N, CA and C atoms as an extended XYZ file, in Angstrom:
255
Properties=species:S:1:pos:R:3:atomname:S:1:resname:S:1:resid:I:1 pbc="F F F"
N       -23.843       34.319        2.928 N   UNK     1
C       -24.208       34.809        4.309 CA  UNK     1
C       -23.092       34.152        5.206 C   UNK     1
N       -22.471       34.942        6.032 N   UNK     2
C       -21.357       34.438        6.912 CA  UNK     2
C       -21.861       34.710        8.366 C   UNK     2
N       -22.394       33.637        8.978 N   UNK     3
C       -22.893       33.673       10.344 CA  UNK     3
C       -21.707       33.395       11.272 C   UNK     3
N       -21.748       34.046       12.436 N   UNK     4
C       -20.730       33.789       13.531 CA  UNK     4
C       -21.214       32.643       14.406 C   UNK     4
N       -20.352       31.808       14.701 N   UNK     5
C       -20.729       30.753       15.623 CA  UNK     5
C       -19.661       30.505       16.615 C   UNK     5
N       -19.913       30.448       17.908 N   UNK     6
C       -18.831       30.301       18.970 CA  UNK     6
C       -18.710       28.831       19.195 C   UNK     6
N       -17.623       28.244       18.562 N   UNK     7
C       -17.280       26.875       18.665 CA  UNK     7
C       -16.718       26.584       20.132 C   UNK     7
N       -17.318       25.598       20.750 N   UNK     8
C       -16.941       25.201       22.132 CA  UNK     8
C       -16.049       24.019       22.117 C   UNK     8
N       -16.184       23.135       21.350 N   UNK     9
C       -15.422       21.909       21.240 CA  UNK     9
C       -14.473       21.812       20.153 C   UNK     9
N       -14.813       22.332       18.992 N   UNK    10
C       -14.127       22.280       17.728 CA  UNK    10
C       -13.103       23.418       17.810 C   UNK    10
N       -11.973       23.275       18.510 N   UNK    11
C       -11.039       24.359       18.710 CA  UNK    11
C       -10.070       24.537       17.555 C   UNK    11
N        -9.139       25.409       17.665 N   UNK    12
C        -8.335       25.731       16.563 CA  UNK    12
C        -7.407       24.556       16.120 C   UNK    12
N        -6.974       23.855       17.049 N   UNK    13
C        -6.174       22.630       16.671 CA  UNK    13
C        -6.961       21.658       15.914 C   UNK    13
N        -8.115       21.424       16.268 N   UNK    14
C        -9.059       20.509       15.430 CA  UNK    14
C        -9.329       21.071       14.138 C   UNK    14
N        -9.600       22.423       14.085 N   UNK    15
C        -9.910       23.116       12.818 CA  UNK    15
C        -8.761       22.978       11.868 C   UNK    15
N        -7.532       23.112       12.407 N   UNK    16
C        -6.338       23.016       11.437 CA  UNK    16
C        -6.155       21.573       11.058 C   UNK    16
N        -6.409       20.642       11.870 N   UNK    17
C        -6.260       19.234       11.431 CA  UNK    17
C        -7.301       18.916       10.420 C   UNK    17
N        -8.593       19.372       10.541 N   UNK    18
C        -9.632       19.223        9.587 CA  UNK    18
C        -9.099       19.820        8.257 C   UNK    18
N        -8.659       21.075        8.296 N   UNK    19
C        -8.265       21.740        7.066 CA  UNK    19
C        -7.108       21.082        6.476 C   UNK    19
N        -6.148       20.526        7.163 N   UNK    20
C        -5.021       19.829        6.544 CA  UNK    20
C        -5.532       18.582        5.881 C   UNK    20
N        -6.413       17.869        6.491 N   UNK    21
C        -7.100       16.714        5.798 CA  UNK    21
C        -7.739       17.090        4.450 C   UNK    21
N        -8.475       18.205        4.472 N   UNK    22
C        -9.104       18.581        3.325 CA  UNK    22
C        -8.119       19.115        2.267 C   UNK    22
N        -7.047       19.750        2.638 N   UNK    23
C        -5.968       20.237        1.780 CA  UNK    23
C        -5.306       18.973        1.057 C   UNK    23
N        -5.041       18.055        1.928 N   UNK    24
C        -4.433       16.810        1.409 CA  UNK    24
C        -5.337       16.133        0.381 C   UNK    24
N        -6.579       16.019        0.716 N   UNK    25
C        -7.537       15.453       -0.328 CA  UNK    25
C        -7.542       16.200       -1.636 C   UNK    25
N        -7.551       17.546       -1.501 N   UNK    26
C        -7.663       18.350       -2.695 CA  UNK    26
C        -6.291       18.278       -3.447 C   UNK    26
N        -5.163       18.258       -2.808 N   UNK    27
C        -3.858       18.087       -3.474 CA  UNK    27
C        -3.813       16.749       -4.188 C   UNK    27
N        -4.331       15.717       -3.594 N   UNK    28
C        -4.357       14.375       -4.234 CA  UNK    28
C        -5.190       14.464       -5.623 C   UNK    28
N        -6.364       15.112       -5.395 N   UNK    29
C        -7.249       15.335       -6.604 CA  UNK    29
C        -6.623       16.168       -7.664 C   UNK    29
N        -5.970       17.295       -7.222 N   UNK    30
C        -5.295       18.144       -8.233 CA  UNK    30
C        -4.192       17.412       -8.893 C   UNK    30
N        -3.427       16.631       -8.163 N   UNK    31
C        -2.341       15.879       -8.746 CA  UNK    31
C        -2.933       14.883       -9.757 C   UNK    31
N        -4.013       14.195       -9.460 N   UNK    32
C        -4.671       13.292      -10.395 CA  UNK    32
C        -5.116       13.954      -11.657 C   UNK    32
N        -5.617       15.180      -11.508 N   UNK    33
C        -6.111       16.024      -12.721 CA  UNK    33
C        -4.834       16.385      -13.490 C   UNK    33
N        -3.751       16.708      -12.798 N   UNK    34
C        -2.577       17.056      -13.540 CA  UNK    34
C        -1.945       15.912      -14.317 C   UNK    34
N        -2.017       14.701      -13.718 N   UNK    35
C        -1.459       13.532      -14.386 CA  UNK    35
C        -2.321       13.186      -15.540 C   UNK    35
N        -3.621       13.378      -15.535 N   UNK    36
C        -4.510       13.053      -16.547 CA  UNK    36
C        -4.812       14.250      -17.439 C   UNK    36
N        -3.836       15.122      -17.573 N   UNK    37
C        -4.124       16.394      -18.310 CA  UNK    37
C        -4.632       16.153      -19.716 C   UNK    37
N        -5.642       16.916      -20.070 N   UNK    38
C        -6.196       16.790      -21.467 CA  UNK    38
C        -5.630       17.958      -22.308 C   UNK    38
N        -5.186       17.633      -23.397 N   UNK    39
C        -4.499       18.627      -24.391 CA  UNK    39
C        -5.563       19.688      -24.731 C   UNK    39
N        -5.029       20.892      -24.915 N   UNK    40
C        -5.889       21.921      -25.405 CA  UNK    40
C        -6.450       21.576      -26.754 C   UNK    40
N        -7.682       21.840      -27.076 N   UNK    41
C        -8.239       21.392      -28.353 CA  UNK    41
C        -8.954       20.128      -28.328 C   UNK    41
N        -8.702       19.363      -27.287 N   UNK    42
C        -9.339       18.020      -27.056 CA  UNK    42
C       -10.797       18.252      -26.756 C   UNK    42
N       -11.832       17.476      -27.130 N   UNK    43
C       -13.197       17.689      -26.851 CA  UNK    43
C       -13.455       17.769      -25.309 C   UNK    43
N       -12.669       17.136      -24.576 N   UNK    44
C       -12.883       17.073      -23.097 CA  UNK    44
C       -12.076       18.127      -22.355 C   UNK    44
N       -11.324       18.979      -23.066 N   UNK    45
C       -10.480       19.883      -22.351 CA  UNK    45
C       -11.223       20.892      -21.537 C   UNK    45
N       -12.306       21.409      -22.076 N   UNK    46
C       -13.043       22.520      -21.278 CA  UNK    46
C       -13.542       21.929      -19.932 C   UNK    46
N       -14.048       20.696      -19.974 N   UNK    47
C       -14.514       20.022      -18.671 CA  UNK    47
C       -13.250       19.808      -17.695 C   UNK    47
N       -12.247       19.373      -18.320 N   UNK    48
C       -10.994       19.143      -17.497 CA  UNK    48
C       -10.462       20.369      -17.016 C   UNK    48
N       -10.362       21.472      -17.636 N   UNK    49
C        -9.827       22.743      -17.292 CA  UNK    49
C       -10.737       23.287      -16.163 C   UNK    49
N       -12.005       23.166      -16.307 N   UNK    50
C       -12.975       23.621      -15.298 CA  UNK    50
C       -12.702       22.910      -13.965 C   UNK    50
N       -12.645       21.526      -13.985 N   UNK    51
C       -12.387       20.800      -12.873 CA  UNK    51
C       -11.070       21.150      -12.142 C   UNK    51
N       -10.040       21.340      -12.936 N   UNK    52
C        -8.718       21.715      -12.485 CA  UNK    52
C        -8.826       23.076      -11.849 C   UNK    52
N        -9.445       24.008      -12.525 N   UNK    53
C        -9.570       25.370      -11.901 CA  UNK    53
C       -10.239       25.467      -10.608 C   UNK    53
N       -11.374       24.762      -10.600 N   UNK    54
C       -12.254       24.610       -9.385 CA  UNK    54
C       -11.549       23.961       -8.241 C   UNK    54
N       -10.826       22.876       -8.538 N   UNK    55
C       -10.112       22.247       -7.436 CA  UNK    55
C        -9.004       23.133       -6.894 C   UNK    55
N        -8.319       23.904       -7.878 N   UNK    56
C        -7.228       24.767       -7.376 CA  UNK    56
C        -7.762       25.930       -6.577 C   UNK    56
N        -8.943       26.469       -7.002 N   UNK    57
C        -9.507       27.611       -6.315 CA  UNK    57
C        -9.915       27.134       -4.906 C   UNK    57
N       -10.529       25.975       -4.704 N   UNK    58
C       -10.895       25.541       -3.451 CA  UNK    58
C        -9.674       25.207       -2.529 C   UNK    58
N        -8.731       24.703       -3.184 N   UNK    59
C        -7.397       24.389       -2.487 CA  UNK    59
C        -6.820       25.752       -1.920 C   UNK    59
N        -6.773       26.715       -2.678 N   UNK    60
C        -6.277       28.073       -2.217 CA  UNK    60
C        -7.068       28.626       -1.167 C   UNK    60
N        -8.407       28.436       -1.196 N   UNK    61
C        -9.220       28.873       -0.155 CA  UNK    61
C        -9.009       28.217        1.162 C   UNK    61
N        -8.844       26.987        1.056 N   UNK    62
C        -8.538       26.190        2.330 CA  UNK    62
C        -7.192       26.398        2.903 C   UNK    62
N        -6.144       26.700        1.975 N   UNK    63
C        -4.938       27.046        2.374 CA  UNK    63
C        -4.890       28.348        3.228 C   UNK    63
N        -5.699       29.336        2.642 N   UNK    64
C        -5.755       30.672        3.288 CA  UNK    64
C        -6.337       30.519        4.659 C   UNK    64
N        -7.464       29.755        4.727 N   UNK    65
C        -8.192       29.591        6.047 CA  UNK    65
C        -7.215       28.866        6.978 C   UNK    65
N        -6.493       27.880        6.617 N   UNK    66
C        -5.561       27.218        7.480 CA  UNK    66
C        -4.449       28.124        7.986 C   UNK    66
N        -3.964       28.948        7.093 N   UNK    67
C        -2.899       29.894        7.492 CA  UNK    67
C        -3.408       30.974        8.385 C   UNK    67
N        -4.745       31.335        8.164 N   UNK    68
C        -5.308       32.370        9.135 CA  UNK    68
C        -5.363       31.897       10.478 C   UNK    68
N        -5.533       30.524       10.633 N   UNK    69
C        -5.568       29.953       12.024 CA  UNK    69
C        -4.177       29.676       12.539 C   UNK    69
N        -3.158       30.208       11.819 N   UNK    70
C        -1.805       29.981       12.345 CA  UNK    70
C        -1.125       28.725       11.888 C   UNK    70
N        -1.805       27.969       11.014 N   UNK    71
C        -1.353       26.694       10.498 CA  UNK    71
C        -0.023       26.979        9.655 C   UNK    71
N         0.877       25.992        9.735 N   UNK    72
C         2.011       25.962        8.899 CA  UNK    72
C         2.113       24.570        8.354 C   UNK    72
N         3.157       24.268        7.728 N   UNK    73
C         3.131       23.054        6.851 CA  UNK    73
C         4.269       22.195        7.599 C   UNK    73
N         4.200       22.071        8.958 N   UNK    74
C         5.135       21.311        9.739 CA  UNK    74
C         5.031       19.893        9.264 C   UNK    74
N         6.183       19.330        9.046 N   UNK    75
C         6.151       17.806        8.582 CA  UNK    75
C         5.476       16.887        9.549 C   UNK    75
N         5.566       17.135       10.888 N   UNK    76
C         4.932       16.313       11.801 CA  UNK    76
C         3.484       16.275       11.746 C   UNK    76
N         2.824       17.557       11.596 N   UNK    77
C         1.382       17.699       11.428 CA  UNK    77
C         0.967       16.989       10.129 C   UNK    77
N         1.747       17.146        9.076 N   UNK    78
C         1.407       16.589        7.810 CA  UNK    78
C         1.397       14.939        7.880 C   UNK    78
N         2.437       14.452        8.560 N   UNK    79
C         2.539       13.036        8.795 CA  UNK    79
C         1.256       12.545        9.530 C   UNK    79
N         0.796       13.252       10.457 N   UNK    80
C        -0.424       12.772       11.166 CA  UNK    80
C        -1.603       12.701       10.218 C   UNK    80
N        -1.667       13.643        9.322 N   UNK    81
C        -2.741       13.598        8.340 CA  UNK    81
C        -2.652       12.471        7.387 C   UNK    81
N        -1.364       12.287        6.809 N   UNK    82
C        -1.173       11.236        5.893 CA  UNK    82
C        -1.359        9.820        6.465 C   UNK    82
N        -0.816        9.751        7.809 N   UNK    83
C        -0.956        8.353        8.379 CA  UNK    83
C        -2.349        7.977        8.812 C   UNK    83
N        -3.204        8.968        8.869 N   UNK    84
C        -4.662        8.766        9.179 CA  UNK    84
C        -5.568        8.686        8.068 C   UNK    84
N        -4.993        8.846        6.785 N   UNK    85
C        -5.726        8.836        5.575 CA  UNK    85
C        -5.966        7.458        5.021 C   UNK    85
């Protein structure tokens, strides 16, 4: 269900900042999964692969929402997110 809501305070700049924070967190999580990659055939591979795929899918969704709002990956905006993390 996708309800419409008229945001009065949470403007596009704040939405983009929020999404960049979420994107950053997911990229950190995805990197962690990548570093701890489980080899195919390992008993934990299926769980690892599921976690990796779900994280990636969520990341792509947030990126598309961010870009729909006109967000780009300007280094200054990214620094603001990283410095506040």
